[in-house]
Amino acid sequence: MENPARIALVPPPDRRQSETALAIARGTARLLRSLGFSCISELPLPSGRRADLVALNERGEIWIVEIKSSVEDLRADQKWHEYRAHCDRLFFAFTQDLPCEIFPEGTGLIIADAYGAHMHCEAPEHKIAAATRKQMTVRFGMAAALRINRLVDPQGHADFWE
């Protein structure tokens, strides 16, 4: 009998995310779905970084959402600047306990909890190049397909579990 604990829709947790960060991601994903986007969590980017949430809609727009669970989390993060090159809009998502003023200008703000979220401030649009859009769309599709394939045939993807 196969081990059901090994089957997951998302990559195995790397234990870096706090319960707060996971709750923010869940609520933010719900908001993005209500806006017509599909989301992938922890998507590796061409730069080698990994985005917390990447969202894609039917028009091909790509949004990246960086999850911040505390002021310390934001202060320690210097990599978010690199995400702009891979999306049309860049957002920060956080709990209502954090002040909006601490977040960088020129980014959107989403306030979230485990049950939902709301857009506090829209992100400015900065269209990415066609080649980057294609590369990100292919990454998004491949990641989504691999995650579904792991559900359908976990034994056929045993190499990906290690």
CSV table of C-alpha atoms in Angstrom, one decimal:
chain,number,residue,atom,x,y,z
A,1,MET,CA,0.0,0.0,0.0
A,2,GLU,CA,1.4,3.4,-0.9
A,3,ASN,CA,2.1,6.0,1.7
A,4,PRO,CA,-0.6,8.8,1.3
A,5,ALA,CA,1.6,11.3,3.2
A,6,ARG,CA,3.9,11.4,0.1
A,7,ILE,CA,1.2,12.6,-2.2
A,8,ALA,CA,0.9,16.4,-2.3
A,9,LEU,CA,-0.4,19.1,-4.6
A,10,VAL,CA,2.5,21.3,-3.7
A,11,PRO,CA,6.2,20.6,-3.2
A,12,PRO,CA,7.1,19.2,0.2
A,13,PRO,CA,7.4,22.1,2.7
A,14,ASP,CA,11.0,23.2,3.2
A,15,ARG,CA,10.1,24.2,6.8
A,16,ARG,CA,11.1,27.8,6.2
A,17,GLN,CA,7.4,29.0,6.0
A,18,SER,CA,5.8,29.9,9.3
A,19,GLU,CA,2.1,29.0,10.0
A,20,THR,CA,1.4,32.7,9.4
A,21,ALA,CA,3.1,32.7,6.0
A,22,LEU,CA,1.1,29.6,5.0
A,23,ALA,CA,-2.1,31.2,6.1
A,24,ILE,CA,-1.3,34.4,4.2
A,25,ALA,CA,-0.5,32.4,1.0
A,26,ARG,CA,-3.8,30.5,1.3
A,27,GLY,CA,-5.9,33.6,1.7
A,28,THR,CA,-4.0,35.4,-1.1
A,29,ALA,CA,-4.5,32.5,-3.5
A,30,ARG,CA,-8.2,32.6,-2.8
A,31,LEU,CA,-8.2,36.3,-3.7
A,32,LEU,CA,-6.2,35.7,-6.9
A,33,ARG,CA,-8.6,33.0,-8.0
A,34,SER,CA,-11.5,35.3,-7.5
A,35,LEU,CA,-9.8,37.8,-9.8
A,36,GLY,CA,-9.4,35.1,-12.5
A,37,PHE,CA,-5.9,33.9,-11.8
A,38,SER,CA,-4.5,30.4,-11.3
A,39,CYS,CA,-1.7,30.2,-8.7
A,40,ILE,CA,1.4,28.2,-8.2
A,41,SER,CA,3.3,28.4,-4.9
A,42,GLU,CA,7.1,28.2,-4.6
A,43,LEU,CA,7.8,28.5,-8.3
A,44,PRO,CA,11.5,28.5,-9.3
A,45,LEU,CA,12.3,31.5,-11.5
A,46,PRO,CA,14.8,31.7,-14.3
A,47,SER,CA,17.0,33.8,-12.1
A,48,GLY,CA,17.4,30.8,-9.6
A,49,ARG,CA,15.1,32.5,-7.0
A,50,ARG,CA,11.8,31.0,-5.9
A,51,ALA,CA,8.7,33.1,-5.9
A,52,ASP,CA,6.2,32.5,-3.0
A,53,LEU,CA,3.1,32.8,-5.4
A,54,VAL,CA,3.0,33.2,-9.1
A,55,ALA,CA,-0.4,33.9,-10.7
A,56,LEU,CA,-1.4,33.6,-14.4
A,57,ASN,CA,-4.7,34.7,-16.0
A,58,GLU,CA,-6.3,33.9,-19.3
A,59,ARG,CA,-4.8,37.1,-20.9
A,60,GLY,CA,-1.3,35.8,-20.0
A,61,GLU,CA,-0.7,38.4,-17.3
A,62,ILE,CA,1.8,37.3,-14.7
A,63,TRP,CA,1.7,38.5,-11.1
A,64,ILE,CA,4.2,37.6,-8.4
A,65,VAL,CA,3.2,37.9,-4.7
A,66,GLU,CA,5.9,37.9,-2.0
A,67,ILE,CA,4.6,36.7,1.4
A,68,LYS,CA,5.8,38.6,4.5
A,69,SER,CA,4.8,37.3,7.9
A,70,SER,CA,6.6,39.9,10.0
A,71,VAL,CA,8.6,43.1,10.0
A,72,GLU,CA,11.8,41.0,10.5
A,73,ASP,CA,10.9,38.9,7.5
A,74,LEU,CA,10.7,42.0,5.3
A,75,ARG,CA,13.9,43.5,6.6
A,76,ALA,CA,15.8,40.3,6.0
A,77,ASP,CA,14.6,40.0,2.4
A,78,GLN,CA,16.8,41.7,-0.2
A,79,LYS,CA,15.8,39.4,-3.1
A,80,TRP,CA,12.3,40.8,-3.9
A,81,HIS,CA,13.8,43.3,-6.3
A,82,GLU,CA,14.8,40.5,-8.7
A,83,TYR,CA,11.1,39.3,-9.0
A,84,ARG,CA,10.1,42.4,-11.0
A,85,ALA,CA,11.9,41.1,-14.1
A,86,HIS,CA,9.6,38.0,-14.1
A,87,CYS,CA,6.1,39.6,-13.7
A,88,ASP,CA,3.8,42.3,-14.9
A,89,ARG,CA,2.9,43.3,-11.3
A,90,LEU,CA,4.6,42.7,-8.0
A,91,PHE,CA,2.7,42.5,-4.7
A,92,PHE,CA,3.5,41.9,-1.1
A,93,ALA,CA,0.9,40.0,1.0
A,94,PHE,CA,0.9,40.2,4.8
A,95,THR,CA,-1.4,40.2,7.8
A,96,GLN,CA,-3.4,43.2,9.1
A,97,ASP,CA,-0.9,43.3,12.0
A,98,LEU,CA,1.8,44.9,9.8
A,99,PRO,CA,1.7,48.5,8.8
A,100,CYS,CA,1.4,49.3,5.1
A,101,GLU,CA,4.0,52.0,5.3
A,102,ILE,CA,6.9,49.6,5.8
A,103,PHE,CA,6.5,48.1,2.3
A,104,PRO,CA,8.4,49.5,-0.8
A,105,GLU,CA,6.7,52.0,-3.0
A,106,GLY,CA,5.8,50.8,-6.5
A,107,THR,CA,4.5,47.4,-5.2
A,108,GLY,CA,0.9,46.3,-4.6
A,109,LEU,CA,-0.3,45.4,-1.1
A,110,ILE,CA,-2.6,42.5,-0.2
A,111,ILE,CA,-3.8,42.0,3.4
A,112,ALA,CA,-4.6,38.4,4.0
A,113,ASP,CA,-5.4,35.7,6.5
A,114,ALA,CA,-6.1,32.0,6.1
A,115,TYR,CA,-9.7,32.6,4.8
A,116,GLY,CA,-9.3,35.4,2.3
A,117,ALA,CA,-7.6,38.6,1.4
A,118,HIS,CA,-8.3,42.0,0.0
A,119,MET,CA,-6.3,44.3,-2.3
A,120,HIS,CA,-5.2,47.2,-0.2
A,121,CYS,CA,-3.2,48.9,-3.0
A,122,GLU,CA,-3.0,47.9,-6.7
A,123,ALA,CA,0.5,47.2,-8.1
A,124,PRO,CA,1.7,49.4,-10.9
A,125,GLU,CA,1.9,47.5,-14.2
A,126,HIS,CA,5.3,47.0,-15.8
A,127,LYS,CA,4.9,44.7,-18.8
A,128,ILE,CA,7.6,42.0,-19.2
A,129,ALA,CA,9.2,41.2,-22.5
A,130,ALA,CA,7.5,38.6,-24.7
A,131,ALA,CA,10.4,36.1,-24.3
A,132,THR,CA,10.3,36.4,-20.5
A,133,ARG,CA,6.5,35.9,-20.6
A,134,LYS,CA,6.9,32.8,-22.7
A,135,GLN,CA,9.6,31.4,-20.4
A,136,MET,CA,7.5,32.1,-17.3
A,137,THR,CA,4.3,30.7,-18.8
A,138,VAL,CA,6.1,27.5,-19.7
A,139,ARG,CA,7.6,27.2,-16.2
A,140,PHE,CA,4.1,27.7,-14.7
A,141,GLY,CA,2.6,25.1,-17.0
A,142,MET,CA,5.3,22.5,-16.4
A,143,ALA,CA,5.2,23.0,-12.6
A,144,ALA,CA,1.4,22.6,-12.6
A,145,ALA,CA,1.5,19.5,-14.8
A,146,LEU,CA,4.2,17.9,-12.7
A,147,ARG,CA,2.3,18.5,-9.6
A,148,ILE,CA,-0.9,16.9,-11.1
A,149,ASN,CA,1.1,14.0,-12.5
A,150,ARG,CA,2.5,13.3,-9.0
A,151,LEU,CA,-1.1,12.9,-7.8
A,152,VAL,CA,-2.2,10.7,-10.7
A,153,ASP,CA,1.0,8.5,-10.7
A,154,PRO,CA,3.0,8.9,-7.5
A,155,GLN,CA,5.2,5.8,-8.2
A,156,GLY,CA,6.1,7.2,-11.6
A,157,HIS,CA,7.5,10.3,-10.0
A,158,ALA,CA,9.4,8.7,-7.1
A,159,ASP,CA,12.6,10.4,-8.2
A,160,PHE,CA,11.1,13.8,-7.6
A,161,TRP,CA,10.3,13.0,-4.0
A,162,GLU,CA,13.9,12.8,-2.7
